Amino acid sequence: MMLLRQTVSRLITTLITLFGVAVIVFVVIRVVPGNPIAMMLPPGASETDIERLKTLYGLDKSIFEQFVIWFGNVLHGDFGTSISTRQPVLSLVLDRLPATLELSIMALVMAVAIGGALAVLGTRFRGRKTEAGIDVANGIGLSIPDFLWGLALILLFGVLWPVFQISGRVSPRLELPFTNQFYLFESLARLRFDITADLLSHMFMPALALALPLAAIISQLLKQSLKETVNLDYSVLARTKGYSETKVILSEALPNSILPTLTLVGVQFTFLIGGTVIIERLFSYEGLGNMAIDAVINRDLPLIQGIVILFAILFTFVNLAVDMTYAFLNPKLRHA
Amino acid sequence: MSGFLEIRGLSARLAGTGQRLLRSVDISLPAGSVRGLVGESGAGKSMIGKAVLGVLPKAVEVIEGEILLDGQDLQKVSPAERRRLIGAKAALIPQDPLTALNPSRRIGPQITDRLVDILGWTKARAATRALEVLAEVSIPEPERIMRLYPHELSGGMRQRILIASAFAAEPKLIVADEPTTALDVTVQKQILKLISELQARHGTALLFVTHDLGVVSKVCDTLSVLYAGKVVEDTTVERFFAAPQHGYSSALLAATPRHTDPSSSLKPVPREVLDAVAAEVAASDAAWRPSGGARG
């Protein structure tokens, strides 16, 4: 009963949030200078041509009217037609979403792996040079933004030591037998490991660029929490039972230190998804973010709206997933 | 006679400073007997327990002395070997049952983990043993309890579980670090009785850290009175309560409230007694030369 009420109230909050996002993005992109008609017509087009196109795309009506029409269509699942590509926004966006999701999740996995390993290592060798070194690495990771990491990685793994692909999502020469856009998952499912390797080679640098700042945050926060937990009574008791320090950290302290870190990782993950916009551009990765920049340059209003709404839905789901994981990991909440 | 646990001339200090925390402590604990470690807060009684179990905080370093557990000097073996020895032969009953169980692990594995991981028992045998010891500490429905998380149980129940866990591996030595201090007064008595019964039945040597002389009179055979990390009196319980030898001991005994005479006001340890014992500690410090220095 409690759970049902929580779910319903959560759903209502989510819908209100999404509506707010829709209103804001709709108004903002119509108020800022620049309009899509100017991008479509050659210079020197006549006033009548401009008026005709405006009427065609409904841009002659007031913003309020435009919003009502657009929002009514959205409720029916129709996000309109992209002005620059003349294709339905929904299918355009859904085609690109898997690429961005794969990149973000890969980045998250890398961040958790790197950050987690550094935190455990720093706790194991706390108060020694190893920990000091990790603190320095965390400081560097935190103070350099993801796109600069992207550039640095291109220099390192694209130019000086060219072992990874620097551009695109998959090599054009490869024949793709895929039925959906989740290339990485499908290549694994079809046991086409040659394609998996190619995808990973393309994904490595953008994912690492996105992962490094988050890895530093995870490492710092988790280490702090672990260092407190390894001195608690149950960790001391485990030592008297004969367990090694590493085992105490991994099986006694870690499960209790993950919770405080998790909330922040959830928030930071949404920033990471936001970071894909620039990173995808930098690595010409064919995802949502890259498309968003094109859409903004072309003043493709319906497409921008579609992408922003989708990002908003994505953020909401990430937060929901974090809350659910939290409840799952904490026995006290699970039983409540 | 050499005891199961022999502490000889153990001195420790705050790492990197000259501040001595333990001052040439000698303690002998024969197999199956119970020794109380008493003293005021900061006298070093808990620290001796921690040293025996190899869990001294990093800020404390042992400067000299031996801790012999079943004849083996814990200071002379490798850290891994020391952990294994302690895990196999000794166990801790901790002070606060509310913080000594891991909140994110079920009860069962917290009892069986040592048996399986350190002693190499099979899981089935360890589970059977856990049920046995839980029954021994009067836990109802032990099978159900083993599947629960610590927060689902009361403090008294959790202390029973920790006691069961300590006895599960049949250790020859148990260090009880003020095991009743964090408990309700009504529960304290039961827990004390339980520890005492189990100790007698299993023939375990027990090092009982407490500041409560009432507890000592009920549970212990011998006791060491500590002041500022120095053993000021090492005696049997009968002799101590009949006629304490050291001035500080008598003052401590006089300061203990008695329920037979609730009208009498609480007596603090007199100033001159504290001055005398402090002077004694200072004198022994002046006479003390680290054996390491003598060798070099």
Tab-separated table of N, CA, C and O in Angstrom, chain B residues 53-163:
chain	number	residue	atom	x	y	z
B	53	LEU	N	44.644	-9.560	20.694
B	53	LEU	CA	43.923	-9.970	19.494
B	53	LEU	C	44.509	-9.373	18.213
B	53	LEU	O	43.976	-9.562	17.124
B	54	GLY	N	45.623	-8.642	18.366
B	54	GLY	CA	46.295	-8.109	17.171
B	54	GLY	C	45.528	-6.994	16.491
B	54	GLY	O	45.662	-6.797	15.288
B	55	VAL	N	44.690	-6.268	17.227
B	55	VAL	CA	43.938	-5.182	16.591
B	55	VAL	C	44.188	-3.831	17.259
B	55	VAL	O	43.291	-3.010	17.388
B	56	LEU	N	45.435	-3.616	17.671
B	56	LEU	CA	45.787	-2.297	18.215
B	56	LEU	C	45.608	-1.245	17.124
B	56	LEU	O	45.904	-1.505	15.961
B	57	PRO	N	45.123	-0.063	17.480
B	57	PRO	CA	45.035	1.002	16.472
B	57	PRO	C	46.429	1.323	15.927
B	57	PRO	O	47.429	1.089	16.600
B	58	LYS	N	46.449	1.870	14.704
B	58	LYS	CA	47.738	2.159	14.065
B	58	LYS	C	48.577	3.132	14.887
B	58	LYS	O	49.804	3.130	14.802
B	59	ALA	N	47.897	3.972	15.672
B	59	ALA	CA	48.611	5.006	16.431
B	59	ALA	C	49.348	4.427	17.638
B	59	ALA	O	50.115	5.128	18.286
B	60	VAL	N	49.113	3.142	17.936
B	60	VAL	CA	49.769	2.544	19.096
B	60	VAL	C	50.816	1.549	18.613
B	60	VAL	O	50.530	0.690	17.788
B	61	GLU	N	52.055	1.702	19.119
B	61	GLU	CA	53.056	0.707	18.726
B	61	GLU	C	53.632	0.010	19.963
B	61	GLU	O	53.857	0.623	21.005
B	62	VAL	N	53.817	-1.299	19.815
B	62	VAL	CA	54.411	-2.091	20.882
B	62	VAL	C	55.913	-1.848	20.839
B	62	VAL	O	56.530	-1.964	19.779
B	63	ILE	N	56.514	-1.470	21.962
B	63	ILE	CA	57.954	-1.217	21.923
B	63	ILE	C	58.763	-2.391	22.454
B	63	ILE	O	59.870	-2.629	22.033
B	64	GLU	N	58.191	-3.130	23.394
B	64	GLU	CA	58.912	-4.324	23.828
B	64	GLU	C	57.942	-5.282	24.503
B	64	GLU	O	56.784	-4.945	24.743
B	65	GLY	N	58.424	-6.452	24.787
B	65	GLY	CA	57.608	-7.430	25.482
B	65	GLY	C	57.136	-8.542	24.567
B	65	GLY	O	57.325	-8.500	23.359
B	66	GLU	N	56.562	-9.559	25.208
B	66	GLU	CA	56.104	-10.731	24.457
B	66	GLU	C	54.640	-10.967	24.748
B	66	GLU	O	54.161	-10.716	25.856
B	67	ILE	N	53.916	-11.419	23.736
B	67	ILE	CA	52.565	-11.938	23.955
B	67	ILE	C	52.597	-13.373	23.461
B	67	ILE	O	52.703	-13.621	22.266
B	68	LEU	N	52.577	-14.312	24.403
B	68	LEU	CA	52.632	-15.717	24.019
B	68	LEU	C	51.230	-16.295	24.046
B	68	LEU	O	50.571	-16.302	25.093
B	69	LEU	N	50.776	-16.746	22.887
B	69	LEU	CA	49.470	-17.375	22.799
B	69	LEU	C	49.731	-18.844	22.541
B	69	LEU	O	50.279	-19.202	21.506
B	70	ASP	N	49.377	-19.688	23.486
B	70	ASP	CA	49.626	-21.124	23.371
B	70	ASP	C	51.107	-21.381	23.063
B	70	ASP	O	51.463	-22.211	22.230
B	71	GLY	N	51.964	-20.583	23.727
B	71	GLY	CA	53.403	-20.804	23.581
B	71	GLY	C	54.051	-20.106	22.402
B	71	GLY	O	55.270	-20.109	22.269
B	72	GLN	N	53.247	-19.492	21.506
B	72	GLN	CA	53.855	-18.837	20.353
B	72	GLN	C	53.857	-17.331	20.526
B	72	GLN	O	52.835	-16.730	20.871
B	73	ASP	N	55.003	-16.722	20.286
B	73	ASP	CA	55.126	-15.282	20.469
B	73	ASP	C	54.519	-14.543	19.276
B	73	ASP	O	55.043	-14.598	18.170
B	74	LEU	N	53.429	-13.846	19.535
B	74	LEU	CA	52.707	-13.175	18.453
B	74	LEU	C	53.521	-12.064	17.804
B	74	LEU	O	53.279	-11.688	16.665
B	75	GLN	N	54.495	-11.536	18.569
B	75	GLN	CA	55.305	-10.458	18.008
B	75	GLN	C	56.343	-11.000	17.023
B	75	GLN	O	56.898	-10.243	16.242
B	76	LYS	N	56.590	-12.298	17.075
B	76	LYS	CA	57.699	-12.839	16.276
B	76	LYS	C	57.245	-13.524	14.996
B	76	LYS	O	58.078	-13.912	14.188
B	77	VAL	N	55.922	-13.700	14.805
B	77	VAL	CA	55.461	-14.357	13.576
B	77	VAL	C	55.014	-13.300	12.565
B	77	VAL	O	54.807	-12.139	12.904
B	78	SER	N	54.868	-13.721	11.305
B	78	SER	CA	54.443	-12.783	10.258
B	78	SER	C	53.011	-12.325	10.519
B	78	SER	O	52.253	-13.024	11.200
B	79	PRO	N	52.650	-11.149	10.009
B	79	PRO	CA	51.286	-10.649	10.243
B	79	PRO	C	50.211	-11.647	9.807
B	79	PRO	O	49.217	-11.831	10.501
B	80	ALA	N	50.412	-12.308	8.665
B	80	ALA	CA	49.411	-13.259	8.168
B	80	ALA	C	49.288	-14.441	9.126
B	80	ALA	O	48.185	-14.897	9.446
B	81	GLU	N	50.440	-14.916	9.610
B	81	GLU	CA	50.462	-16.047	10.529
B	81	GLU	C	49.819	-15.651	11.867
B	81	GLU	O	49.087	-16.425	12.479
B	82	ARG	N	50.080	-14.407	12.290
B	82	ARG	CA	49.510	-13.924	13.536
B	82	ARG	C	47.988	-13.898	13.449
B	82	ARG	O	47.285	-14.355	14.346
B	83	ARG	N	47.477	-13.363	12.316
B	83	ARG	CA	46.023	-13.314	12.113
B	83	ARG	C	45.423	-14.714	12.188
B	83	ARG	O	44.404	-14.935	12.827
B	84	ARG	N	46.071	-15.679	11.520
B	84	ARG	CA	45.542	-17.030	11.469
B	84	ARG	C	45.531	-17.659	12.863
B	84	ARG	O	44.551	-18.274	13.280
B	85	LEU	N	46.649	-17.458	13.585
B	85	LEU	CA	46.767	-17.987	14.952
B	85	LEU	C	45.664	-17.435	15.851
B	85	LEU	O	44.978	-18.181	16.553
B	86	ILE	N	45.508	-16.117	15.811
B	86	ILE	CA	44.518	-15.466	16.663
B	86	ILE	C	43.116	-15.913	16.263
B	86	ILE	O	42.286	-16.252	17.114
B	87	GLY	N	42.858	-15.938	14.944
B	87	GLY	CA	41.541	-16.335	14.462
B	87	GLY	C	41.177	-17.751	14.877
B	87	GLY	O	40.023	-18.061	15.138
B	88	ALA	N	42.198	-18.622	14.958
B	88	ALA	CA	41.933	-20.022	15.277
B	88	ALA	C	41.860	-20.260	16.780
B	88	ALA	O	41.136	-21.137	17.238
B	89	LYS	N	42.619	-19.493	17.572
B	89	LYS	CA	42.735	-19.822	18.998
B	89	LYS	C	42.052	-18.843	19.936
B	89	LYS	O	41.877	-19.143	21.114
B	90	ALA	N	41.724	-17.664	19.430
B	90	ALA	CA	41.149	-16.658	20.326
B	90	ALA	C	39.915	-16.033	19.685
B	90	ALA	O	39.680	-16.174	18.484
B	91	ALA	N	39.119	-15.377	20.506
B	91	ALA	CA	37.933	-14.704	19.987
B	91	ALA	C	37.605	-13.519	20.869
B	91	ALA	O	38.067	-13.434	22.010
B	92	LEU	N	36.807	-12.608	20.320
B	92	LEU	CA	36.446	-11.389	21.043
B	92	LEU	C	34.940	-11.358	21.297
B	92	LEU	O	34.153	-11.663	20.417
B	93	ILE	N	34.563	-11.001	22.519
B	93	ILE	CA	33.175	-10.607	22.767
B	93	ILE	C	33.217	-9.089	22.901
B	93	ILE	O	33.795	-8.564	23.851
B	94	PRO	N	32.671	-8.381	21.927
B	94	PRO	CA	32.857	-6.936	21.901
B	94	PRO	C	31.962	-6.206	22.885
B	94	PRO	O	31.045	-6.775	23.474
B	95	GLN	N	32.252	-4.926	23.032
B	95	GLN	CA	31.548	-4.111	24.019
B	95	GLN	C	30.126	-3.768	23.605
B	95	GLN	O	29.197	-3.938	24.378
B	96	ASP	N	29.974	-3.291	22.358
B	96	ASP	CA	28.677	-2.767	21.967
B	96	ASP	C	28.030	-3.641	20.897
B	96	ASP	O	28.420	-3.596	19.734
B	97	PRO	N	27.020	-4.425	21.295
B	97	PRO	CA	26.404	-5.333	20.324
B	97	PRO	C	25.698	-4.590	19.190
B	97	PRO	O	25.450	-5.159	18.138
B	98	LEU	N	25.383	-3.321	19.398
B	98	LEU	CA	24.662	-2.582	18.357
B	98	LEU	C	25.569	-2.213	17.191
B	98	LEU	O	25.108	-1.981	16.083
B	99	THR	N	26.877	-2.130	17.444
B	99	THR	CA	27.776	-1.739	16.358
B	99	THR	C	28.719	-2.863	15.945
B	99	THR	O	29.481	-2.706	15.006
B	100	ALA	N	28.665	-3.992	16.649
B	100	ALA	CA	29.647	-5.041	16.374
B	100	ALA	C	29.165	-6.056	15.342
B	100	ALA	O	29.927	-6.921	14.931
B	101	LEU	N	27.908	-5.949	14.938
B	101	LEU	CA	27.438	-6.811	13.854
B	101	LEU	C	27.308	-5.955	12.596
B	101	LEU	O	26.848	-4.819	12.656
B	102	ASN	N	27.731	-6.522	11.478
B	102	ASN	CA	27.683	-5.782	10.225
B	102	ASN	C	26.228	-5.621	9.770
B	102	ASN	O	25.543	-6.613	9.546
B	103	PRO	N	25.745	-4.352	9.650
B	103	PRO	CA	24.317	-4.141	9.369
B	103	PRO	C	23.866	-4.660	8.009
B	103	PRO	O	22.681	-4.872	7.814
B	104	SER	N	24.791	-4.859	7.076
B	104	SER	CA	24.333	-5.276	5.753
B	104	SER	C	24.543	-6.769	5.502
B	104	SER	O	24.395	-7.226	4.386
B	105	ARG	N	24.911	-7.513	6.550
B	105	ARG	CA	25.056	-8.966	6.365
B	105	ARG	C	24.087	-9.696	7.290
B	105	ARG	O	23.806	-9.248	8.394
B	106	ARG	N	23.608	-10.840	6.815
B	106	ARG	CA	22.705	-11.634	7.642
B	106	ARG	C	23.466	-12.239	8.818
B	106	ARG	O	24.692	-12.370	8.787
B	107	ILE	N	22.710	-12.610	9.874
B	107	ILE	CA	23.321	-13.134	11.091
B	107	ILE	C	24.125	-14.411	10.823
B	107	ILE	O	25.268	-14.542	11.264
B	108	GLY	N	23.528	-15.336	10.092
B	108	GLY	CA	24.155	-16.650	9.869
B	108	GLY	C	25.600	-16.558	9.406
B	108	GLY	O	26.506	-17.055	10.089
B	109	PRO	N	25.848	-15.900	8.262
B	109	PRO	CA	27.223	-15.802	7.765
B	109	PRO	C	28.171	-15.112	8.741
B	109	PRO	O	29.369	-15.385	8.730
B	110	GLN	N	27.641	-14.238	9.583
B	110	GLN	CA	28.528	-13.543	10.526
B	110	GLN	C	28.997	-14.484	11.637
B	110	GLN	O	29.983	-14.213	12.306
B	111	ILE	N	28.274	-15.579	11.827
B	111	ILE	CA	28.732	-16.585	12.788
B	111	ILE	C	29.623	-17.614	12.104
B	111	ILE	O	30.645	-18.026	12.631
B	112	THR	N	29.236	-18.004	10.885
B	112	THR	CA	29.945	-19.111	10.231
B	112	THR	C	31.178	-18.671	9.455
B	112	THR	O	32.002	-19.509	9.095
B	113	ASP	N	31.338	-17.365	9.189
B	113	ASP	CA	32.426	-16.952	8.286
B	113	ASP	C	33.813	-17.412	8.751
B	113	ASP	O	34.594	-17.929	7.965
B	114	ARG	N	34.088	-17.256	10.048
B	114	ARG	CA	35.399	-17.665	10.552
B	114	ARG	C	35.608	-19.171	10.361
B	114	ARG	O	36.688	-19.620	9.964
B	115	LEU	N	34.554	-19.944	10.667
B	115	LEU	CA	34.662	-21.401	10.579
B	115	LEU	C	35.007	-21.828	9.161
B	115	LEU	O	35.845	-22.698	8.938
B	116	VAL	N	34.346	-21.192	8.180
B	116	VAL	CA	34.532	-21.594	6.787
B	116	VAL	C	35.823	-21.000	6.214
B	116	VAL	O	36.673	-21.716	5.688
B	117	ASP	N	35.974	-19.670	6.351
B	117	ASP	CA	37.086	-18.994	5.673
B	117	ASP	C	38.434	-19.199	6.351
B	117	ASP	O	39.453	-19.321	5.687
B	118	ILE	N	38.446	-19.207	7.688
B	118	ILE	CA	39.730	-19.268	8.384
B	118	ILE	C	40.063	-20.704	8.788
B	118	ILE	O	41.191	-21.155	8.657
B	119	LEU	N	39.061	-21.433	9.269
B	119	LEU	CA	39.338	-22.771	9.765
B	119	LEU	C	39.093	-23.858	8.726
B	119	LEU	O	39.387	-25.030	8.958
B	120	GLY	N	38.501	-23.476	7.583
B	120	GLY	CA	38.362	-24.418	6.479
B	120	GLY	C	37.280	-25.470	6.655
B	120	GLY	O	37.344	-26.530	6.033
B	121	TRP	N	36.261	-25.176	7.490
B	121	TRP	CA	35.170	-26.129	7.626
B	121	TRP	C	34.297	-26.085	6.370
B	121	TRP	O	34.327	-25.122	5.633
B	122	THR	N	33.480	-27.146	6.188
B	122	THR	CA	32.494	-27.077	5.114
B	122	THR	C	31.353	-26.178	5.582
B	122	THR	O	31.145	-25.993	6.781
B	123	LYS	N	30.602	-25.633	4.609
B	123	LYS	CA	29.500	-24.741	4.961
B	123	LYS	C	28.449	-25.468	5.797
B	123	LYS	O	27.895	-24.900	6.740
B	124	ALA	N	28.193	-26.719	5.438
B	124	ALA	CA	27.157	-27.485	6.143
B	124	ALA	C	27.558	-27.679	7.606
B	124	ALA	O	26.756	-27.472	8.522
B	125	ARG	N	28.829	-28.035	7.815
B	125	ARG	CA	29.293	-28.268	9.178
B	125	ARG	C	29.254	-26.972	9.983
B	125	ARG	O	28.843	-26.963	11.159
B	126	ALA	N	29.645	-25.870	9.338
B	126	ALA	CA	29.642	-24.578	10.024
B	126	ALA	C	28.215	-24.177	10.396
B	126	ALA	O	27.972	-23.653	11.491
B	127	ALA	N	27.260	-24.439	9.488
B	127	ALA	CA	25.862	-24.072	9.755
B	127	ALA	C	25.326	-24.889	10.929
B	127	ALA	O	24.628	-24.354	11.805
B	128	THR	N	25.655	-26.173	10.955
B	128	THR	CA	25.219	-27.029	12.064
B	128	THR	C	25.780	-26.501	13.376
B	128	THR	O	25.083	-26.423	14.388
B	129	ARG	N	27.064	-26.147	13.345
B	129	ARG	CA	27.722	-25.638	14.538
B	129	ARG	C	27.073	-24.331	15.002
B	129	ARG	O	26.857	-24.120	16.204
B	130	ALA	N	26.740	-23.458	14.040
B	130	ALA	CA	26.107	-22.180	14.377
B	130	ALA	C	24.774	-22.423	15.079
B	130	ALA	O	24.465	-21.770	16.085
B	131	LEU	N	23.995	-23.381	14.566
B	131	LEU	CA	22.710	-23.694	15.199
B	131	LEU	C	22.928	-24.187	16.625
B	131	LEU	O	22.200	-23.808	17.544
B	132	GLU	N	23.970	-25.021	16.802
B	132	GLU	CA	24.296	-25.534	18.138
B	132	GLU	C	24.579	-24.404	19.127
B	132	GLU	O	24.002	-24.342	20.207
B	133	VAL	N	25.491	-23.506	18.731
B	133	VAL	CA	25.876	-22.461	19.686
B	133	VAL	C	24.745	-21.471	19.924
B	133	VAL	O	24.607	-20.939	21.021
B	134	LEU	N	23.940	-21.225	18.874
B	134	LEU	CA	22.802	-20.319	19.075
B	134	LEU	C	21.821	-20.917	20.077
B	134	LEU	O	21.280	-20.220	20.932
B	135	ALA	N	21.620	-22.237	19.993
B	135	ALA	CA	20.744	-22.907	20.962
B	135	ALA	C	21.363	-22.797	22.357
B	135	ALA	O	20.670	-22.603	23.354
B	136	GLU	N	22.697	-22.898	22.407
B	136	GLU	CA	23.395	-22.847	23.690
B	136	GLU	C	23.246	-21.488	24.380
B	136	GLU	O	23.263	-21.402	25.606
B	137	VAL	N	23.114	-20.420	23.596
B	137	VAL	CA	22.910	-19.106	24.212
B	137	VAL	C	21.419	-18.753	24.268
B	137	VAL	O	21.054	-17.580	24.391
B	138	SER	N	20.580	-19.784	24.174
B	138	SER	CA	19.117	-19.642	24.307
B	138	SER	C	18.485	-18.685	23.308
B	138	SER	O	17.643	-17.869	23.665
B	139	ILE	N	18.927	-18.767	22.061
B	139	ILE	CA	18.261	-18.009	20.999
B	139	ILE	C	17.108	-18.873	20.488
B	139	ILE	O	17.332	-20.003	20.060
B	140	PRO	N	15.881	-18.365	20.542
B	140	PRO	CA	14.767	-19.155	20.027
B	140	PRO	C	14.785	-19.177	18.494
B	140	PRO	O	15.252	-18.217	17.872
B	141	GLU	N	14.304	-20.231	17.917
B	141	GLU	CA	14.236	-20.400	16.458
B	141	GLU	C	15.546	-19.999	15.770
B	141	GLU	O	15.561	-19.113	14.913
B	142	PRO	N	16.642	-20.644	16.113
B	142	PRO	CA	17.941	-20.224	15.554
B	142	PRO	C	17.985	-20.233	14.025
B	142	PRO	O	18.657	-19.384	13.435
B	143	GLU	N	17.239	-21.148	13.396
B	143	GLU	CA	17.294	-21.200	11.924
B	143	GLU	C	16.724	-19.932	11.305
B	143	GLU	O	17.249	-19.416	10.316
B	144	ARG	N	15.637	-19.436	11.925
B	144	ARG	CA	15.031	-18.215	11.403
B	144	ARG	C	15.946	-17.016	11.691
B	144	ARG	O	16.169	-16.169	10.833
B	145	ILE	N	16.492	-16.986	12.913
B	145	ILE	CA	17.345	-15.868	13.319
B	145	ILE	C	18.550	-15.721	12.383
B	145	ILE	O	18.959	-14.616	12.035
B	146	MET	N	19.087	-16.861	11.953
B	146	MET	CA	20.286	-16.802	11.108
B	146	MET	C	20.025	-16.116	9.766
B	146	MET	O	20.947	-15.638	9.118
B	147	ARG	N	18.758	-16.076	9.360
B	147	ARG	CA	18.435	-15.418	8.086
B	147	ARG	C	18.124	-13.933	8.258
B	147	ARG	O	17.936	-13.222	7.284
B	148	LEU	N	18.070	-13.457	9.510
B	148	LEU	CA	17.702	-12.063	9.741
B	148	LEU	C	18.907	-11.125	9.661
B	148	LEU	O	20.056	-11.572	9.656
B	149	TYR	N	18.606	-9.837	9.587
B	149	TYR	CA	19.653	-8.812	9.645
B	149	TYR	C	19.728	-8.278	11.078
B	149	TYR	O	18.737	-8.312	11.813
B	150	PRO	N	20.893	-7.764	11.484
B	150	PRO	CA	21.063	-7.308	12.874
B	150	PRO	C	19.990	-6.329	13.347
B	150	PRO	O	19.545	-6.417	14.483
B	151	HIS	N	19.537	-5.409	12.469
B	151	HIS	CA	18.597	-4.388	12.950
B	151	HIS	C	17.247	-4.977	13.342
B	151	HIS	O	16.425	-4.295	13.936
B	152	GLU	N	17.027	-6.240	12.980
B	152	GLU	CA	15.745	-6.850	13.323
B	152	GLU	C	15.751	-7.464	14.723
B	152	GLU	O	14.772	-8.068	15.138
B	153	LEU	N	16.898	-7.333	15.430
B	153	LEU	CA	17.021	-7.967	16.741
B	153	LEU	C	17.346	-6.934	17.828
B	153	LEU	O	17.930	-5.893	17.550
B	154	SER	N	16.983	-7.291	19.068
B	154	SER	CA	17.258	-6.379	20.190
B	154	SER	C	18.729	-6.451	20.587
B	154	SER	O	19.452	-7.364	20.178
B	155	GLY	N	19.170	-5.473	21.397
B	155	GLY	CA	20.560	-5.440	21.837
B	155	GLY	C	20.962	-6.703	22.589
B	155	GLY	O	22.040	-7.254	22.369
B	156	GLY	N	20.081	-7.173	23.477
B	156	GLY	CA	20.382	-8.376	24.252
B	156	GLY	C	20.546	-9.591	23.352
B	156	GLY	O	21.466	-10.397	23.524
B	157	MET	N	19.636	-9.695	22.359
B	157	MET	CA	19.717	-10.801	21.399
B	157	MET	C	21.025	-10.746	20.624
B	157	MET	O	21.697	-11.754	20.411
B	158	ARG	N	21.389	-9.521	20.213
B	158	ARG	CA	22.609	-9.374	19.419
B	158	ARG	C	23.836	-9.748	20.244
B	158	ARG	O	24.766	-10.364	19.727
B	159	GLN	N	23.831	-9.404	21.552
B	159	GLN	CA	24.986	-9.763	22.368
B	159	GLN	C	25.053	-11.283	22.527
B	159	GLN	O	26.127	-11.863	22.513
B	160	ARG	N	23.894	-11.936	22.660
B	160	ARG	CA	23.888	-13.400	22.722
B	160	ARG	C	24.487	-14.001	21.456
B	160	ARG	O	25.246	-14.961	21.501
B	161	ILE	N	24.113	-13.394	20.314
B	161	ILE	CA	24.628	-13.891	19.035
B	161	ILE	C	26.143	-13.707	18.966
B	161	ILE	O	26.876	-14.601	18.523
B	162	LEU	N	26.624	-12.560	19.447
B	162	LEU	CA	28.070	-12.316	19.421
B	162	LEU	C	28.808	-13.281	20.347
B	162	LEU	O	29.918	-13.719	20.053
B	163	ILE	N	28.168	-13.614	21.467
B	163	ILE	CA	28.773	-14.583	22.380
B	163	ILE	C	28.814	-15.959	21.716
B	163	ILE	O	29.840	-16.648	21.724
